[in-house]
Amino acid sequence: MRTSRLFRTAAAGTLLAVLAGCGSSGAHTAGGPETPPPPGTAPASDPSAAASAPGASGVPGFGIAGTGTPESVTAALAALPENLRKRVPQFPPAPLPVKVTLPPATDGKAAFFSRIPTTEKIAFITIDDGWEKNPLALQLFQAANVPQSLFLEVNAIKDNPGFFLPLQTAGATIENHTITHATMTRLSLEGQKREICGGADKLAAYYGTRPTLFRPPGGSWNNNTLRAAHACGMKAVFTWTQTTDHGKLFYQNEEKVIYPGDIILMHFRPRFVDDYLAVLKAIHKNGLTPARLEDYIP
């Protein structure tokens, strides 16, 4: 008898949770059945909500994929080892972003997304933790010429926070992933605030800008997570739709497709180079362009 679709979906969710780097228990865990976002997270229908020009993120030359100068991209590619140079696809510019609608501030909760609701041919690269500081990361970011969001854990980066500074000039935005990688659903509301607020404050001290987006470790979250995130100044809480490890992409759908708006999770791990190139290849194969997650959040 064929295995049921429900069983296959659950099994895939378990694998994704393991690959995410930690098991978790609680109300919501990324990789399992998707939890609907709160009301009001549909794309804005008013075209005026779109950013008016590339570079809205504040990173010169890297506001939207493909805006790095041809000279800088060529130089970064040339600096890579030849065996890696051939594995870096090039992407067309991403379309101007149409921002989502967030819940009203009076709701007292940050928004939740496992993907960005859009039909544009874009996907989002997100990289967690920060334990492995690969010396090729900067050259890869410059050669790919695409944005990525780094959800950094304070304990993982405190030995060398300066490693991530040049990554910001190469299209990376630094966001919040707690101080200690604690499982949110095992903490009280105040405990979650300490992890989220403390992580944001420390990252602001390191990098000059306070994060406004949060990823719960292991994708485990509950209503208190959304309340704590909001209280700490986070606009939205994110999980993911696909993940990668050891140079292989793991899909959350049976079609093994990256859909428009999907959020791809990877980590700063020993196989960082292979993981990053696998993500680029998969996005390119699916006819999408990496876009900046922050540009879609008001």
PDB file of C-alpha atoms in Angstrom:
ATOM      1  CA  MET A   1       0.000   0.000   0.000  1.00  0.00           C
ATOM      2  CA  ARG A   2       1.326   3.422  -0.893  1.00  0.00           C
ATOM      3  CA  THR A   3       2.504   5.682   1.871  1.00  0.00           C
ATOM      4  CA  SER A   4      -0.052   8.416   2.418  1.00  0.00           C
ATOM      5  CA  ARG A   5       0.686  11.985   1.422  1.00  0.00           C
ATOM      6  CA  LEU A   6       0.140  13.081   5.021  1.00  0.00           C
ATOM      7  CA  PHE A   7       2.805  10.655   6.265  1.00  0.00           C
ATOM      8  CA  ARG A   8       5.267  11.794   3.602  1.00  0.00           C
ATOM      9  CA  THR A   9       4.663  15.440   4.520  1.00  0.00           C
ATOM     10  CA  ALA A  10       5.192  14.729   8.212  1.00  0.00           C
ATOM     11  CA  ALA A  11       8.357  12.766   7.504  1.00  0.00           C
ATOM     12  CA  ALA A  12       9.718  15.574   5.366  1.00  0.00           C
ATOM     13  CA  GLY A  13       8.938  18.042   8.168  1.00  0.00           C
ATOM     14  CA  THR A  14      10.877  15.949  10.675  1.00  0.00           C
ATOM     15  CA  LEU A  15      13.887  15.828   8.351  1.00  0.00           C
ATOM     16  CA  LEU A  16      13.789  19.589   7.826  1.00  0.00           C
ATOM     17  CA  ALA A  17      13.631  20.228  11.565  1.00  0.00           C
ATOM     18  CA  VAL A  18      16.688  18.037  12.097  1.00  0.00           C
ATOM     19  CA  LEU A  19      18.566  19.738   9.278  1.00  0.00           C
ATOM     20  CA  ALA A  20      17.690  23.126  10.733  1.00  0.00           C
ATOM     21  CA  GLY A  21      20.174  22.405  13.471  1.00  0.00           C
ATOM     22  CA  CYS A  22      18.019  21.633  16.503  1.00  0.00           C
ATOM     23  CA  GLY A  23      14.981  19.647  17.490  1.00  0.00           C
ATOM     24  CA  SER A  24      12.167  21.523  19.139  1.00  0.00           C
ATOM     25  CA  SER A  25       8.913  21.022  20.915  1.00  0.00           C
ATOM     26  CA  GLY A  26       6.082  23.488  21.170  1.00  0.00           C
ATOM     27  CA  ALA A  27       3.149  25.007  19.422  1.00  0.00           C
ATOM     28  CA  HIS A  28       4.840  25.563  16.084  1.00  0.00           C
ATOM     29  CA  THR A  29       7.918  23.989  14.525  1.00  0.00           C
ATOM     30  CA  ALA A  30       9.144  24.854  11.034  1.00  0.00           C
ATOM     31  CA  GLY A  31       9.069  21.943   8.637  1.00  0.00           C
ATOM     32  CA  GLY A  32       5.766  20.546   9.888  1.00  0.00           C
ATOM     33  CA  PRO A  33       2.311  21.512   8.582  1.00  0.00           C
ATOM     34  CA  GLU A  34       2.492  25.189   7.758  1.00  0.00           C
ATOM     35  CA  THR A  35       0.796  27.531  10.187  1.00  0.00           C
ATOM     36  CA  PRO A  36      -1.228  30.213   8.403  1.00  0.00           C
ATOM     37  CA  PRO A  37       0.157  33.733   8.823  1.00  0.00           C
ATOM     38  CA  PRO A  38      -1.950  36.140  10.868  1.00  0.00           C
ATOM     39  CA  PRO A  39      -4.646  38.085   9.033  1.00  0.00           C
ATOM     40  CA  GLY A  40      -3.353  40.953   6.973  1.00  0.00           C
ATOM     41  CA  THR A  41      -0.234  39.378   5.494  1.00  0.00           C
ATOM     42  CA  ALA A  42      -1.351  39.422   1.877  1.00  0.00           C
ATOM     43  CA  PRO A  43       0.734  41.435  -0.585  1.00  0.00           C
ATOM     44  CA  ALA A  44      -0.121  45.093  -0.848  1.00  0.00           C
ATOM     45  CA  SER A  45      -2.267  45.655  -3.908  1.00  0.00           C
ATOM     46  CA  ASP A  46      -1.294  49.305  -4.278  1.00  0.00           C
ATOM     47  CA  PRO A  47       1.711  49.553  -6.617  1.00  0.00           C
ATOM     48  CA  SER A  48       2.769  52.656  -4.710  1.00  0.00           C
ATOM     49  CA  ALA A  49       3.790  50.339  -1.869  1.00  0.00           C
ATOM     50  CA  ALA A  50       6.711  49.153  -3.990  1.00  0.00           C
ATOM     51  CA  ALA A  51      10.129  50.580  -3.342  1.00  0.00           C
ATOM     52  CA  SER A  52      10.801  53.468  -5.649  1.00  0.00           C
ATOM     53  CA  ALA A  53      14.392  52.577  -6.472  1.00  0.00           C
ATOM     54  CA  PRO A  54      17.107  49.981  -5.942  1.00  0.00           C
ATOM     55  CA  GLY A  55      19.186  50.333  -2.824  1.00  0.00           C
ATOM     56  CA  ALA A  56      16.247  50.762  -0.433  1.00  0.00           C
ATOM     57  CA  SER A  57      18.062  48.534   2.047  1.00  0.00           C
ATOM     58  CA  GLY A  58      20.778  51.128   2.535  1.00  0.00           C
ATOM     59  CA  VAL A  59      23.575  48.952   1.169  1.00  0.00           C
ATOM     60  CA  PRO A  60      25.132  50.852  -1.757  1.00  0.00           C
ATOM     61  CA  GLY A  61      25.032  48.942  -5.021  1.00  0.00           C
ATOM     62  CA  PHE A  62      23.312  45.899  -3.565  1.00  0.00           C
ATOM     63  CA  GLY A  63      19.729  47.002  -2.931  1.00  0.00           C
ATOM     64  CA  ILE A  64      18.352  44.551  -5.501  1.00  0.00           C
ATOM     65  CA  ALA A  65      19.979  41.532  -7.095  1.00  0.00           C
ATOM     66  CA  GLY A  66      22.103  42.381 -10.124  1.00  0.00           C
ATOM     67  CA  THR A  67      22.975  45.977  -9.182  1.00  0.00           C
ATOM     68  CA  GLY A  68      26.625  45.358  -8.367  1.00  0.00           C
ATOM     69  CA  THR A  69      28.950  46.816 -10.977  1.00  0.00           C
ATOM     70  CA  PRO A  70      30.131  44.443 -13.713  1.00  0.00           C
ATOM     71  CA  GLU A  71      33.704  45.228 -12.708  1.00  0.00           C
ATOM     72  CA  SER A  72      33.162  44.267  -9.060  1.00  0.00           C
ATOM     73  CA  VAL A  73      31.424  41.021  -9.971  1.00  0.00           C
ATOM     74  CA  THR A  74      34.116  40.120 -12.501  1.00  0.00           C
ATOM     75  CA  ALA A  75      36.853  40.822  -9.973  1.00  0.00           C
ATOM     76  CA  ALA A  76      35.140  38.717  -7.298  1.00  0.00           C
ATOM     77  CA  LEU A  77      34.671  35.816  -9.711  1.00  0.00           C
ATOM     78  CA  ALA A  78      38.315  36.021 -10.783  1.00  0.00           C
ATOM     79  CA  ALA A  79      39.408  35.868  -7.134  1.00  0.00           C
ATOM     80  CA  LEU A  80      37.596  32.593  -6.550  1.00  0.00           C
ATOM     81  CA  PRO A  81      39.297  29.234  -7.143  1.00  0.00           C
ATOM     82  CA  GLU A  82      38.527  28.077 -10.693  1.00  0.00           C
ATOM     83  CA  ASN A  83      36.519  25.055  -9.550  1.00  0.00           C
ATOM     84  CA  LEU A  84      34.140  27.376  -7.680  1.00  0.00           C
ATOM     85  CA  ARG A  85      34.024  30.150 -10.260  1.00  0.00           C
ATOM     86  CA  LYS A  86      32.173  27.933 -12.739  1.00  0.00           C
ATOM     87  CA  ARG A  87      29.529  27.068 -10.151  1.00  0.00           C
ATOM     88  CA  VAL A  88      28.341  30.623  -9.488  1.00  0.00           C
ATOM     89  CA  PRO A  89      25.256  31.433 -11.599  1.00  0.00           C
ATOM     90  CA  GLN A  90      24.412  35.005 -12.546  1.00  0.00           C
ATOM     91  CA  PHE A  91      20.916  36.389 -12.049  1.00  0.00           C
ATOM     92  CA  PRO A  92      18.873  39.182 -13.607  1.00  0.00           C
ATOM     93  CA  PRO A  93      17.808  42.012 -11.293  1.00  0.00           C
ATOM     94  CA  ALA A  94      14.907  41.257  -8.989  1.00  0.00           C
ATOM     95  CA  PRO A  95      11.684  43.219  -9.566  1.00  0.00           C
ATOM     96  CA  LEU A  96      10.876  46.200  -7.389  1.00  0.00           C
ATOM     97  CA  PRO A  97       9.487  44.836  -4.117  1.00  0.00           C
ATOM     98  CA  VAL A  98       5.827  45.094  -3.170  1.00  0.00           C
ATOM     99  CA  LYS A  99       5.688  45.190   0.611  1.00  0.00           C
ATOM    100  CA  VAL A 100       3.435  42.900   2.630  1.00  0.00           C
ATOM    101  CA  THR A 101       0.877  44.210   5.085  1.00  0.00           C
ATOM    102  CA  LEU A 102       1.733  43.748   8.758  1.00  0.00           C
ATOM    103  CA  PRO A 103      -0.754  43.392  11.628  1.00  0.00           C
ATOM    104  CA  PRO A 104      -1.658  46.673  13.336  1.00  0.00           C
ATOM    105  CA  ALA A 105       0.646  47.691  16.182  1.00  0.00           C
ATOM    106  CA  THR A 106      -2.306  47.493  18.567  1.00  0.00           C
ATOM    107  CA  ASP A 107      -2.420  43.739  17.943  1.00  0.00           C
ATOM    108  CA  GLY A 108       0.658  43.388  20.142  1.00  0.00           C
ATOM    109  CA  LYS A 109       2.208  40.662  17.974  1.00  0.00           C
ATOM    110  CA  ALA A 110       4.849  40.576  15.284  1.00  0.00           C
ATOM    111  CA  ALA A 111       3.796  39.134  11.929  1.00  0.00           C
ATOM    112  CA  PHE A 112       4.673  35.536  11.093  1.00  0.00           C
ATOM    113  CA  PHE A 113       5.846  34.270   7.694  1.00  0.00           C
ATOM    114  CA  SER A 114       7.192  30.984   6.407  1.00  0.00           C
ATOM    115  CA  ARG A 115       7.268  32.518   2.918  1.00  0.00           C
ATOM    116  CA  ILE A 116       6.509  35.874   1.347  1.00  0.00           C
ATOM    117  CA  PRO A 117       3.136  35.895  -0.438  1.00  0.00           C
ATOM    118  CA  THR A 118       4.053  36.929  -3.972  1.00  0.00           C
ATOM    119  CA  THR A 119       3.833  35.702  -7.547  1.00  0.00           C
ATOM    120  CA  GLU A 120       7.034  37.479  -8.581  1.00  0.00           C
ATOM    121  CA  LYS A 121       9.867  35.167  -9.654  1.00  0.00           C
ATOM    122  CA  ILE A 122      11.932  35.634  -6.519  1.00  0.00           C
ATOM    123  CA  ALA A 123      13.211  33.602  -3.581  1.00  0.00           C
ATOM    124  CA  PHE A 124      15.039  34.545  -0.389  1.00  0.00           C
ATOM    125  CA  ILE A 125      18.389  33.322   0.933  1.00  0.00           C
ATOM    126  CA  THR A 126      18.665  33.293   4.725  1.00  0.00           C
ATOM    127  CA  ILE A 127      21.697  32.088   6.697  1.00  0.00           C
ATOM    128  CA  ASP A 128      21.606  31.272  10.415  1.00  0.00           C
ATOM    129  CA  ASP A 129      23.860  31.205  13.478  1.00  0.00           C
ATOM    130  CA  GLY A 130      27.447  32.195  12.554  1.00  0.00           C
ATOM    131  CA  TRP A 131      29.615  29.465  14.060  1.00  0.00           C
ATOM    132  CA  GLU A 132      31.625  28.705  10.909  1.00  0.00           C
ATOM    133  CA  LYS A 133      33.307  31.799   9.490  1.00  0.00           C
ATOM    134  CA  ASN A 134      34.394  30.645   6.054  1.00  0.00           C
ATOM    135  CA  PRO A 135      37.047  32.888   4.460  1.00  0.00           C
ATOM    136  CA  LEU A 136      35.426  32.469   1.035  1.00  0.00           C
ATOM    137  CA  ALA A 137      32.060  33.856   2.161  1.00  0.00           C
ATOM    138  CA  LEU A 138      32.831  37.442   1.174  1.00  0.00           C
ATOM    139  CA  GLN A 139      34.108  36.528  -2.302  1.00  0.00           C
ATOM    140  CA  LEU A 140      31.111  34.265  -2.882  1.00  0.00           C
ATOM    141  CA  PHE A 141      28.664  36.994  -1.887  1.00  0.00           C
ATOM    142  CA  GLN A 142      30.410  39.486  -4.148  1.00  0.00           C
ATOM    143  CA  ALA A 143      30.600  37.053  -7.083  1.00  0.00           C
ATOM    144  CA  ALA A 144      26.951  36.011  -6.814  1.00  0.00           C
ATOM    145  CA  ASN A 145      25.871  39.661  -6.474  1.00  0.00           C
ATOM    146  CA  VAL A 146      22.666  38.820  -4.639  1.00  0.00           C
ATOM    147  CA  PRO A 147      21.254  39.819  -1.229  1.00  0.00           C
ATOM    148  CA  GLN A 148      20.953  37.509   1.749  1.00  0.00           C
ATOM    149  CA  SER A 149      19.671  37.873   5.312  1.00  0.00           C
ATOM    150  CA  LEU A 150      21.943  36.681   8.119  1.00  0.00           C
ATOM    151  CA  PHE A 151      20.065  35.639  11.262  1.00  0.00           C
ATOM    152  CA  LEU A 152      22.973  35.711  13.712  1.00  0.00           C
ATOM    153  CA  GLU A 153      23.159  34.111  17.145  1.00  0.00           C
ATOM    154  CA  VAL A 154      25.166  36.256  19.558  1.00  0.00           C
ATOM    155  CA  ASN A 155      27.010  33.346  21.178  1.00  0.00           C
ATOM    156  CA  ALA A 156      28.020  32.025  17.755  1.00  0.00           C
ATOM    157  CA  ILE A 157      29.613  35.283  16.580  1.00  0.00           C
ATOM    158  CA  LYS A 158      31.054  36.832  19.734  1.00  0.00           C
ATOM    159  CA  ASP A 159      34.499  35.316  19.120  1.00  0.00           C
ATOM    160  CA  ASN A 160      34.822  37.332  15.891  1.00  0.00           C
ATOM    161  CA  PRO A 161      31.907  39.713  15.220  1.00  0.00           C
ATOM    162  CA  GLY A 162      34.069  41.667  12.781  1.00  0.00           C
ATOM    163  CA  PHE A 163      33.924  38.773  10.307  1.00  0.00           C
ATOM    164  CA  PHE A 164      30.406  39.794   9.314  1.00  0.00           C
ATOM    165  CA  LEU A 165      31.080  43.515   8.795  1.00  0.00           C
ATOM    166  CA  PRO A 166      32.376  43.228   5.194  1.00  0.00           C
ATOM    167  CA  LEU A 167      29.526  40.840   4.373  1.00  0.00           C
ATOM    168  CA  GLN A 168      27.153  43.747   4.885  1.00  0.00           C
ATOM    169  CA  THR A 169      28.824  45.660   2.053  1.00  0.00           C
ATOM    170  CA  ALA A 170      28.408  42.590  -0.171  1.00  0.00           C
ATOM    171  CA  GLY A 171      24.627  42.394   0.042  1.00  0.00           C
ATOM    172  CA  ALA A 172      23.996  40.879   3.479  1.00  0.00           C
ATOM    173  CA  THR A 173      21.627  42.273   6.099  1.00  0.00           C
ATOM    174  CA  ILE A 174      22.059  41.236   9.734  1.00  0.00           C
ATOM    175  CA  GLU A 175      18.997  40.074  11.657  1.00  0.00           C
ATOM    176  CA  ASN A 176      18.205  38.477  15.033  1.00  0.00           C
ATOM    177  CA  HIS A 177      18.488  34.803  16.079  1.00  0.00           C
ATOM    178  CA  THR A 178      18.674  35.148  19.920  1.00  0.00           C
ATOM    179  CA  ILE A 179      21.633  35.161  22.300  1.00  0.00           C
ATOM    180  CA  THR A 180      21.942  31.451  23.136  1.00  0.00           C
ATOM    181  CA  HIS A 181      19.864  29.626  20.479  1.00  0.00           C
ATOM    182  CA  ALA A 182      17.267  28.792  23.115  1.00  0.00           C
ATOM    183  CA  THR A 183      14.077  26.984  22.085  1.00  0.00           C
ATOM    184  CA  MET A 184      11.424  29.666  22.385  1.00  0.00           C
ATOM    185  CA  THR A 185       8.528  27.382  23.317  1.00  0.00           C
ATOM    186  CA  ARG A 186      10.423  26.216  26.401  1.00  0.00           C
ATOM    187  CA  LEU A 187      10.645  29.761  27.750  1.00  0.00           C
ATOM    188  CA  SER A 188       8.165  32.078  29.426  1.00  0.00           C
ATOM    189  CA  LEU A 189       7.173  35.325  27.766  1.00  0.00           C
ATOM    190  CA  GLU A 190       9.805  37.163  29.810  1.00  0.00           C
ATOM    191  CA  GLY A 191      12.413  34.531  28.988  1.00  0.00           C
ATOM    192  CA  GLN A 192      11.706  34.964  25.282  1.00  0.00           C
ATOM    193  CA  LYS A 193      12.011  38.734  25.642  1.00  0.00           C
ATOM    194  CA  ARG A 194      15.435  38.357  27.239  1.00  0.00           C
ATOM    195  CA  GLU A 195      16.664  36.264  24.312  1.00  0.00           C
ATOM    196  CA  ILE A 196      15.107  38.387  21.563  1.00  0.00           C
ATOM    197  CA  CYS A 197      15.670  41.867  23.021  1.00  0.00           C
ATOM    198  CA  GLY A 198      19.140  40.919  24.224  1.00  0.00           C
ATOM    199  CA  GLY A 199      20.097  39.514  20.847  1.00  0.00           C
ATOM    200  CA  ALA A 200      18.877  42.611  19.012  1.00  0.00           C
ATOM    201  CA  ASP A 201      20.657  44.956  21.422  1.00  0.00           C
ATOM    202  CA  LYS A 202      23.965  43.126  21.146  1.00  0.00           C
ATOM    203  CA  LEU A 203      23.807  42.959  17.341  1.00  0.00           C
ATOM    204  CA  ALA A 204      23.053  46.685  17.270  1.00  0.00           C
ATOM    205  CA  ALA A 205      26.167  47.299  19.363  1.00  0.00           C
ATOM    206  CA  TYR A 206      28.267  45.197  16.985  1.00  0.00           C
ATOM    207  CA  TYR A 207      26.924  46.474  13.668  1.00  0.00           C
ATOM    208  CA  GLY A 208      25.349  49.866  14.279  1.00  0.00           C
ATOM    209  CA  THR A 209      21.828  48.914  13.187  1.00  0.00           C
ATOM    210  CA  ARG A 210      19.277  47.135  15.353  1.00  0.00           C
ATOM    211  CA  PRO A 211      17.621  44.148  13.658  1.00  0.00           C
ATOM    212  CA  THR A 212      13.893  44.257  12.991  1.00  0.00           C
ATOM    213  CA  LEU A 213      13.370  40.649  11.855  1.00  0.00           C
ATOM    214  CA  PHE A 214      13.603  37.521  14.013  1.00  0.00           C
ATOM    215  CA  ARG A 215      14.042  33.813  13.373  1.00  0.00           C
ATOM    216  CA  PRO A 216      13.252  31.479  16.276  1.00  0.00           C
ATOM    217  CA  PRO A 217      15.873  28.733  16.727  1.00  0.00           C
ATOM    218  CA  GLY A 218      14.727  25.469  15.184  1.00  0.00           C
ATOM    219  CA  GLY A 219      11.657  27.255  13.841  1.00  0.00           C
ATOM    220  CA  SER A 220       9.895  26.663  17.160  1.00  0.00           C
ATOM    221  CA  TRP A 221       7.508  29.451  18.172  1.00  0.00           C
ATOM    222  CA  ASN A 222       4.210  30.202  19.869  1.00  0.00           C
ATOM    223  CA  ASN A 223       1.990  33.214  20.516  1.00  0.00           C
ATOM    224  CA  ASN A 224       4.350  34.406  23.234  1.00  0.00           C
ATOM    225  CA  THR A 225       7.127  34.457  20.626  1.00  0.00           C
ATOM    226  CA  LEU A 226       5.112  36.858  18.490  1.00  0.00           C
ATOM    227  CA  ARG A 227       4.338  38.993  21.551  1.00  0.00           C
ATOM    228  CA  ALA A 228       7.947  39.017  22.727  1.00  0.00           C
ATOM    229  CA  ALA A 229       9.237  39.801  19.248  1.00  0.00           C
ATOM    230  CA  HIS A 230       6.835  42.735  18.963  1.00  0.00           C
ATOM    231  CA  ALA A 231       7.825  44.031  22.381  1.00  0.00           C
ATOM    232  CA  CYS A 232      11.488  43.861  21.330  1.00  0.00           C
ATOM    233  CA  GLY A 233      10.879  45.895  18.168  1.00  0.00           C
ATOM    234  CA  MET A 234      10.791  42.994  15.708  1.00  0.00           C
ATOM    235  CA  LYS A 235       8.401  43.550  12.818  1.00  0.00           C
ATOM    236  CA  ALA A 236       8.156  39.902  11.755  1.00  0.00           C
ATOM    237  CA  VAL A 237       9.093  36.352  12.733  1.00  0.00           C
ATOM    238  CA  PHE A 238      10.311  34.006   9.993  1.00  0.00           C
ATOM    239  CA  THR A 239      10.684  30.291   9.479  1.00  0.00           C
ATOM    240  CA  TRP A 240      11.383  28.790   6.038  1.00  0.00           C
ATOM    241  CA  THR A 241      10.163  26.618   3.181  1.00  0.00           C
ATOM    242  CA  GLN A 242      13.352  24.836   2.067  1.00  0.00           C
ATOM    243  CA  THR A 243      16.674  24.063   3.728  1.00  0.00           C
ATOM    244  CA  THR A 244      20.124  22.860   2.718  1.00  0.00           C
ATOM    245  CA  ASP A 245      22.974  20.869   4.242  1.00  0.00           C
ATOM    246  CA  HIS A 246      26.114  19.152   2.893  1.00  0.00           C
ATOM    247  CA  GLY A 247      25.558  20.740  -0.493  1.00  0.00           C
ATOM    248  CA  LYS A 248      22.058  19.326  -0.970  1.00  0.00           C
ATOM    249  CA  LEU A 249      18.718  21.115  -0.988  1.00  0.00           C
ATOM    250  CA  PHE A 250      15.841  19.580   0.974  1.00  0.00           C
ATOM    251  CA  TYR A 251      12.384  20.522  -0.242  1.00  0.00           C
ATOM    252  CA  GLN A 252       9.232  20.846   1.808  1.00  0.00           C
ATOM    253  CA  ASN A 253       6.999  19.999  -1.131  1.00  0.00           C
ATOM    254  CA  GLU A 254       6.610  16.788  -3.123  1.00  0.00           C
ATOM    255  CA  GLU A 255       7.266  18.585  -6.398  1.00  0.00           C
ATOM    256  CA  LYS A 256      10.812  19.485  -5.267  1.00  0.00           C
ATOM    257  CA  VAL A 257      10.338  23.014  -6.546  1.00  0.00           C
ATOM    258  CA  ILE A 258      11.245  26.423  -5.172  1.00  0.00           C
ATOM    259  CA  TYR A 259       8.138  28.544  -5.584  1.00  0.00           C
ATOM    260  CA  PRO A 260       7.991  32.347  -5.815  1.00  0.00           C
ATOM    261  CA  GLY A 261       8.303  33.820  -2.347  1.00  0.00           C
ATOM    262  CA  ASP A 262       9.973  30.770  -0.794  1.00  0.00           C
ATOM    263  CA  ILE A 263      12.472  31.338   2.007  1.00  0.00           C
ATOM    264  CA  ILE A 264      15.534  29.086   1.912  1.00  0.00           C
ATOM    265  CA  LEU A 265      17.431  28.308   5.105  1.00  0.00           C
ATOM    266  CA  MET A 266      21.127  27.495   5.336  1.00  0.00           C
ATOM    267  CA  HIS A 267      23.742  27.849   8.089  1.00  0.00           C
ATOM    268  CA  PHE A 268      27.299  28.983   8.598  1.00  0.00           C
ATOM    269  CA  ARG A 269      28.545  25.381   8.741  1.00  0.00           C
ATOM    270  CA  PRO A 270      31.746  23.579   7.626  1.00  0.00           C
ATOM    271  CA  ARG A 271      30.185  22.892   4.198  1.00  0.00           C
ATOM    272  CA  PHE A 272      29.172  26.544   3.797  1.00  0.00           C
ATOM    273  CA  VAL A 273      30.615  26.876   0.280  1.00  0.00           C
ATOM    274  CA  ASP A 274      28.799  23.809  -1.056  1.00  0.00           C
ATOM    275  CA  ASP A 275      25.577  24.804   0.684  1.00  0.00           C
ATOM    276  CA  TYR A 276      25.633  28.346  -0.684  1.00  0.00           C
ATOM    277  CA  LEU A 277      26.366  27.202  -4.225  1.00  0.00           C
ATOM    278  CA  ALA A 278      23.608  24.573  -3.976  1.00  0.00           C
ATOM    279  CA  VAL A 279      21.117  27.265  -2.986  1.00  0.00           C
ATOM    280  CA  LEU A 280      22.178  29.533  -5.857  1.00  0.00           C
ATOM    281  CA  LYS A 281      21.942  26.646  -8.315  1.00  0.00           C
ATOM    282  CA  ALA A 282      18.466  25.620  -7.138  1.00  0.00           C
ATOM    283  CA  ILE A 283      17.096  29.172  -7.310  1.00  0.00           C
ATOM    284  CA  HIS A 284      18.577  29.612 -10.787  1.00  0.00           C
ATOM    285  CA  LYS A 285      17.247  26.233 -11.971  1.00  0.00           C
ATOM    286  CA  ASN A 286      13.737  27.231 -10.912  1.00  0.00           C
ATOM    287  CA  GLY A 287      13.910  30.447 -12.926  1.00  0.00           C
ATOM    288  CA  LEU A 288      13.938  32.722  -9.881  1.00  0.00           C
ATOM    289  CA  THR A 289      16.144  35.563  -8.655  1.00  0.00           C
ATOM    290  CA  PRO A 290      17.263  36.064  -5.032  1.00  0.00           C
ATOM    291  CA  ALA A 291      15.626  39.116  -3.482  1.00  0.00           C
ATOM    292  CA  ARG A 292      16.159  40.961  -0.209  1.00  0.00           C
ATOM    293  CA  LEU A 293      13.776  39.795   2.493  1.00  0.00           C
ATOM    294  CA  GLU A 294      13.932  43.144   4.297  1.00  0.00           C
ATOM    295  CA  ASP A 295      12.692  45.006   1.221  1.00  0.00           C
ATOM    296  CA  TYR A 296       9.318  43.275   1.519  1.00  0.00           C
ATOM    297  CA  ILE A 297       8.683  44.289   5.127  1.00  0.00           C
ATOM    298  CA  PRO A 298       7.289  47.794   5.766  1.00  0.00           C
TER     299      PRO A 298
END
